Structure formats: structure tokens, C-alpha cells
PDB file of C-alpha atoms in Angstrom:
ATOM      1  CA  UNK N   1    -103.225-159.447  97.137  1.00  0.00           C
ATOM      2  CA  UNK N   2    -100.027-158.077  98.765  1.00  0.00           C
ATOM      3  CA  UNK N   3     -99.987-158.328 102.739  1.00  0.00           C
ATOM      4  CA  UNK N   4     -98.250-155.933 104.922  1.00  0.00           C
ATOM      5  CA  UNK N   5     -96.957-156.468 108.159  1.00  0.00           C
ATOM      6  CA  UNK N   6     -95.185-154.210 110.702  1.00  0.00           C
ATOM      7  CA  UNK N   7     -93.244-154.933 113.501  1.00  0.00           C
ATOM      8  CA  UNK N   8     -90.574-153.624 115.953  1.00  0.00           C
ATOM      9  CA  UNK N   9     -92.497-151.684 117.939  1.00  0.00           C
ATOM     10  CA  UNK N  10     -92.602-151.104 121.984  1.00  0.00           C
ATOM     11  CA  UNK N  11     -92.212-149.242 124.848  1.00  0.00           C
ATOM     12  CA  UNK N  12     -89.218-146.368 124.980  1.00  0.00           C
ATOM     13  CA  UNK N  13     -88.416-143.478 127.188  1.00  0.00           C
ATOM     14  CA  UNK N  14     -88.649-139.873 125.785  1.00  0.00           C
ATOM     15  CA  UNK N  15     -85.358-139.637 123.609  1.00  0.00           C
ATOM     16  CA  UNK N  16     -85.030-142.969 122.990  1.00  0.00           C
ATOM     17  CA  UNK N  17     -85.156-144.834 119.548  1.00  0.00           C
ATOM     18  CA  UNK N  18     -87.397-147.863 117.901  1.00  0.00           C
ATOM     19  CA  UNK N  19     -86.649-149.039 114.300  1.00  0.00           C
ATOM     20  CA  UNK N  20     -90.004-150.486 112.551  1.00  0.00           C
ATOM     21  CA  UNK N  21     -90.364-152.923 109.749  1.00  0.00           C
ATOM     22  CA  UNK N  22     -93.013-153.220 106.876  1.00  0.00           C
ATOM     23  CA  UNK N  23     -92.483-156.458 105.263  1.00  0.00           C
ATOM     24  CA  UNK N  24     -94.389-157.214 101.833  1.00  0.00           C
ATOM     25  CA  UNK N  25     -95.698-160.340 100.959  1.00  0.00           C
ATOM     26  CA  UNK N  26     -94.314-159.278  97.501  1.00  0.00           C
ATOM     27  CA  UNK N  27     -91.966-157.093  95.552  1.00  0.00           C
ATOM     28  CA  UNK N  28     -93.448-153.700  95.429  1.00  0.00           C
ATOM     29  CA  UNK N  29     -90.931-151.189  96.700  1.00  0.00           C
ATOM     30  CA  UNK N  30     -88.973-150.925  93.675  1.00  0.00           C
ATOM     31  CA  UNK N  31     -92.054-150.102  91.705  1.00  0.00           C
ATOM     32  CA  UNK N  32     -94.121-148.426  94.218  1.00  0.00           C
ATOM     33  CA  UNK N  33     -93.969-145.292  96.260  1.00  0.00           C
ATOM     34  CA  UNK N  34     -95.060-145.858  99.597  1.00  0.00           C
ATOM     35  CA  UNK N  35     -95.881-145.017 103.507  1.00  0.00           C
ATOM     36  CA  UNK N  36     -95.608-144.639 107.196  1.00  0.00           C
ATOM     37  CA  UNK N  37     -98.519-144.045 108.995  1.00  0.00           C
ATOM     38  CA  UNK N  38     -99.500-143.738 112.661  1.00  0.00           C
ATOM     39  CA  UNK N  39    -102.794-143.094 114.005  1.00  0.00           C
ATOM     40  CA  UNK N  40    -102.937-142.140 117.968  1.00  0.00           C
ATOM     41  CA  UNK N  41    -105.838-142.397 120.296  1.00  0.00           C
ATOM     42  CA  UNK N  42    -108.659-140.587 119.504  1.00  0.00           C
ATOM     43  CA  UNK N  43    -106.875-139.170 116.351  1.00  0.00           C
ATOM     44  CA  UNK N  44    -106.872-139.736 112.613  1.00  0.00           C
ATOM     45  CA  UNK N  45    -104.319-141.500 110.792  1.00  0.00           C
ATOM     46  CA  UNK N  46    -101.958-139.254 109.553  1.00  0.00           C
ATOM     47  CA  UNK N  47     -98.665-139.817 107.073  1.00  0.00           C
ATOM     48  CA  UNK N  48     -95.517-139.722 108.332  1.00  0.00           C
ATOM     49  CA  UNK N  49     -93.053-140.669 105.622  1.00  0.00           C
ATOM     50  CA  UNK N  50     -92.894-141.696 102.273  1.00  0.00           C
ATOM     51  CA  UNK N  51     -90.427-143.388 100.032  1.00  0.00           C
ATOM     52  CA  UNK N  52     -90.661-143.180  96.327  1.00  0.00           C
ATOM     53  CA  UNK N  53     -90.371-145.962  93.768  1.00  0.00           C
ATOM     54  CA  UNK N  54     -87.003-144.273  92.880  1.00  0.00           C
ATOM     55  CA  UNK N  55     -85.960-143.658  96.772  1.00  0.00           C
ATOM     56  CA  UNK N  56     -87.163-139.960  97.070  1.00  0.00           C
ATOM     57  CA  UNK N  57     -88.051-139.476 100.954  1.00  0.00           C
ATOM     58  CA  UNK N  58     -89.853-136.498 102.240  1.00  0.00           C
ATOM     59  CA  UNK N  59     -91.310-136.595 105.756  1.00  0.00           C
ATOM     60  CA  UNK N  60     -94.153-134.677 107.962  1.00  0.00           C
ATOM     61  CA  UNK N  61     -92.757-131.666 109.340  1.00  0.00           C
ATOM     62  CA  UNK N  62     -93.513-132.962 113.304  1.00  0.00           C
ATOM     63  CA  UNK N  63     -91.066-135.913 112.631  1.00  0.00           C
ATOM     64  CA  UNK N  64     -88.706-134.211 110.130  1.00  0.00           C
ATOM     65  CA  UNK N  65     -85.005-134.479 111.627  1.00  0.00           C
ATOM     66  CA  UNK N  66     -85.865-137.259 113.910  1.00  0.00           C
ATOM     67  CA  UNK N  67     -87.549-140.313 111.495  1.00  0.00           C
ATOM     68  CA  UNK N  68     -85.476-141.714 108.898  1.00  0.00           C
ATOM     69  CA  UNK N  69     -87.056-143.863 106.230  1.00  0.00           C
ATOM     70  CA  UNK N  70     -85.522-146.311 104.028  1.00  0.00           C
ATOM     71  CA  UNK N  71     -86.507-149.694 101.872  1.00  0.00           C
ATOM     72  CA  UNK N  72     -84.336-152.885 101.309  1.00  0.00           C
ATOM     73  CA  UNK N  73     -85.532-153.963  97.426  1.00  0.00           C
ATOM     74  CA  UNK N  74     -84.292-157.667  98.377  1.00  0.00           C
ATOM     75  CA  UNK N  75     -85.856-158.136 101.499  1.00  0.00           C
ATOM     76  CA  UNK N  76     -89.338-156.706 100.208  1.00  0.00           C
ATOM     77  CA  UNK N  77     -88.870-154.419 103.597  1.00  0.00           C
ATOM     78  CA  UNK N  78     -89.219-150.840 104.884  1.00  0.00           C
ATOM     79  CA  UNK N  79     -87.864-149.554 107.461  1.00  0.00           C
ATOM     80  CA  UNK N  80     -88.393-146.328 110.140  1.00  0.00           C
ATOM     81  CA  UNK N  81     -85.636-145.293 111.956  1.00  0.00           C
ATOM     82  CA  UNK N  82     -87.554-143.386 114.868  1.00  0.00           C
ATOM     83  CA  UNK N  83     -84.893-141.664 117.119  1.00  0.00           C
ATOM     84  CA  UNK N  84     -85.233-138.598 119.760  1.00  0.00           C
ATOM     85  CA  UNK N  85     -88.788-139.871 120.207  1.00  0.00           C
ATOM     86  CA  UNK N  86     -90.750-137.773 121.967  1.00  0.00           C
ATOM     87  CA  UNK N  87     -94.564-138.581 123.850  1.00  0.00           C
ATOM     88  CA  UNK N  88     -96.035-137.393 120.976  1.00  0.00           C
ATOM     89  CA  UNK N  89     -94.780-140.292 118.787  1.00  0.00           C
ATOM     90  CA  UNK N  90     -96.910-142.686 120.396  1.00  0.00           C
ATOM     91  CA  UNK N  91     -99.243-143.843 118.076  1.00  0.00           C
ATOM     92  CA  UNK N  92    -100.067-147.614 116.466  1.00  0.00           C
ATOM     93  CA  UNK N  93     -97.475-147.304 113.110  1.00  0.00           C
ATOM     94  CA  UNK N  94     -98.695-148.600 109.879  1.00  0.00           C
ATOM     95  CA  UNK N  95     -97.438-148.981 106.542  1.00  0.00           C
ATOM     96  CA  UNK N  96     -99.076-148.654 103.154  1.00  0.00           C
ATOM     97  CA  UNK N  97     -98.706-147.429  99.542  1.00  0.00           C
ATOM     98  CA  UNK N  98     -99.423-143.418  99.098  1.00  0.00           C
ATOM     99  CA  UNK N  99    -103.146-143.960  98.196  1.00  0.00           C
ATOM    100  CA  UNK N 100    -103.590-146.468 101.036  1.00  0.00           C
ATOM    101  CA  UNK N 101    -104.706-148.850  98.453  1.00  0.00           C
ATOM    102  CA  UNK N 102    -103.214-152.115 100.102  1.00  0.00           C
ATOM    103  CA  UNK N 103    -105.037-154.389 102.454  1.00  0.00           C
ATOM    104  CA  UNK N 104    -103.976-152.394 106.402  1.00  0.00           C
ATOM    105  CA  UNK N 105    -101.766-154.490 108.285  1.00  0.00           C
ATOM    106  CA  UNK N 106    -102.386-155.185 112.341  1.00  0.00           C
ATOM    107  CA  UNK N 107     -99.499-152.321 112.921  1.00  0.00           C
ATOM    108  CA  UNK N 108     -97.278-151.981 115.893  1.00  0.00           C
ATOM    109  CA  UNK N 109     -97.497-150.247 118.884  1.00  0.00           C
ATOM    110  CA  UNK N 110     -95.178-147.699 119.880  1.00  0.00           C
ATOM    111  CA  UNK N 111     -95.390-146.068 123.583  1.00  0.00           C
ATOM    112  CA  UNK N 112     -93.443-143.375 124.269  1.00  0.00           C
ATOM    113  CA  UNK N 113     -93.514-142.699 127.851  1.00  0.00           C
ATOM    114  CA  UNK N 114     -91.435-142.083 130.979  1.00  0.00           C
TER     115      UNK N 114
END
């Protein structure tokens, strides 16, 4: 069973910017499309981005512009470049595949705040 885990969260001022990580246990982003989540207090988890298999991106509109994802094949990693973060953002970030089919990891905080 593949394990996820996400990292590079924290605390950042409005306008500031975190980069995340998603590392696999194995190699699934070539062959798999998947996800960043978040899920804020008191809210449901919601998608964020997505990366195809073949490296399509597409993004939710309230992060479009400002949230950059990308995958390093080698590395078994994903990244999200978060910049211009706003309070909104905060949220505990998660990564999955598109169907949310994978074992959740622990996620990492992110705090946006002043």
C-alpha cells in the first residue's frame, strides 16, 4: 500500500509563500493523476490542484494564479508552490490521487495569519 506524506508547511504572513511536498512511498506520479487537498476548520475537504499522469494541471478557481503544482517522477514527489497566500489559505494540506483512493497522510499545517 502506497504511503503519502506531506510536509513544508507553517506559519506565513498574508502575501507570503510556503512550498509543500507529497512524497510517495512508491512510483505513482508518472502513472497516476493526482491531488492537493486542504480541509479548514469546520469545513470540508475540498481539491485544490491536480496533476495528471501526463502533467496536465488545472486548479480551483480560489487558488488559480497564486498555487502552482508540479511532480518530480524521480523523487516520487509533488510539490505546491503556494505564493500571495492569503488568510483564507489556511487549512491542513493533503495530498492524494483524484478518487482519494490512497491511504490519507497526517498533512501539514499551513497558518496564514498576520
Amino acid at each position: 500500500q502506497v504511503r503519502l506524506v506531506e510536509s513544508g508547511g507553517g506559519l506565513m504572513q498574508p502575501g507570503g509563500s510556503l512550498r509543500l511536498s507529497c512524497t510517495a512511498s512508491g512510483s505513482i506520479f508518472s502513472s497516476k493523476s493526482m491531488a492537493w487537498y486542504r480541509q479548514a476548520p469546520g469545513k470540508q475537504r475540498e481539491l485544490v490542484a491536480r496533476i495528471t499522469g501526463g502533467g496536465a494541471t488545472s486548479y480551483a478557481t480560489s487558488v488559480k494564479g497564486r498555487f502552482t503544482v508540479s511532480r518530480d517522477v524521480a523523487k516520487n514527489t509533488m510539490y505546491l508552490q503556494m505564493n500571495s497566500l492569503k488568510s483564507e489559505d489556511t487549512a491542513v494540506y493533503y495530498c492524494n490521487d483524484l478518487l482519494a483512493s490512497l491511504p490519507w497522510g497526517q498533512g501539514t499545517q499551513v497558518t496564514v495569519s498576520s
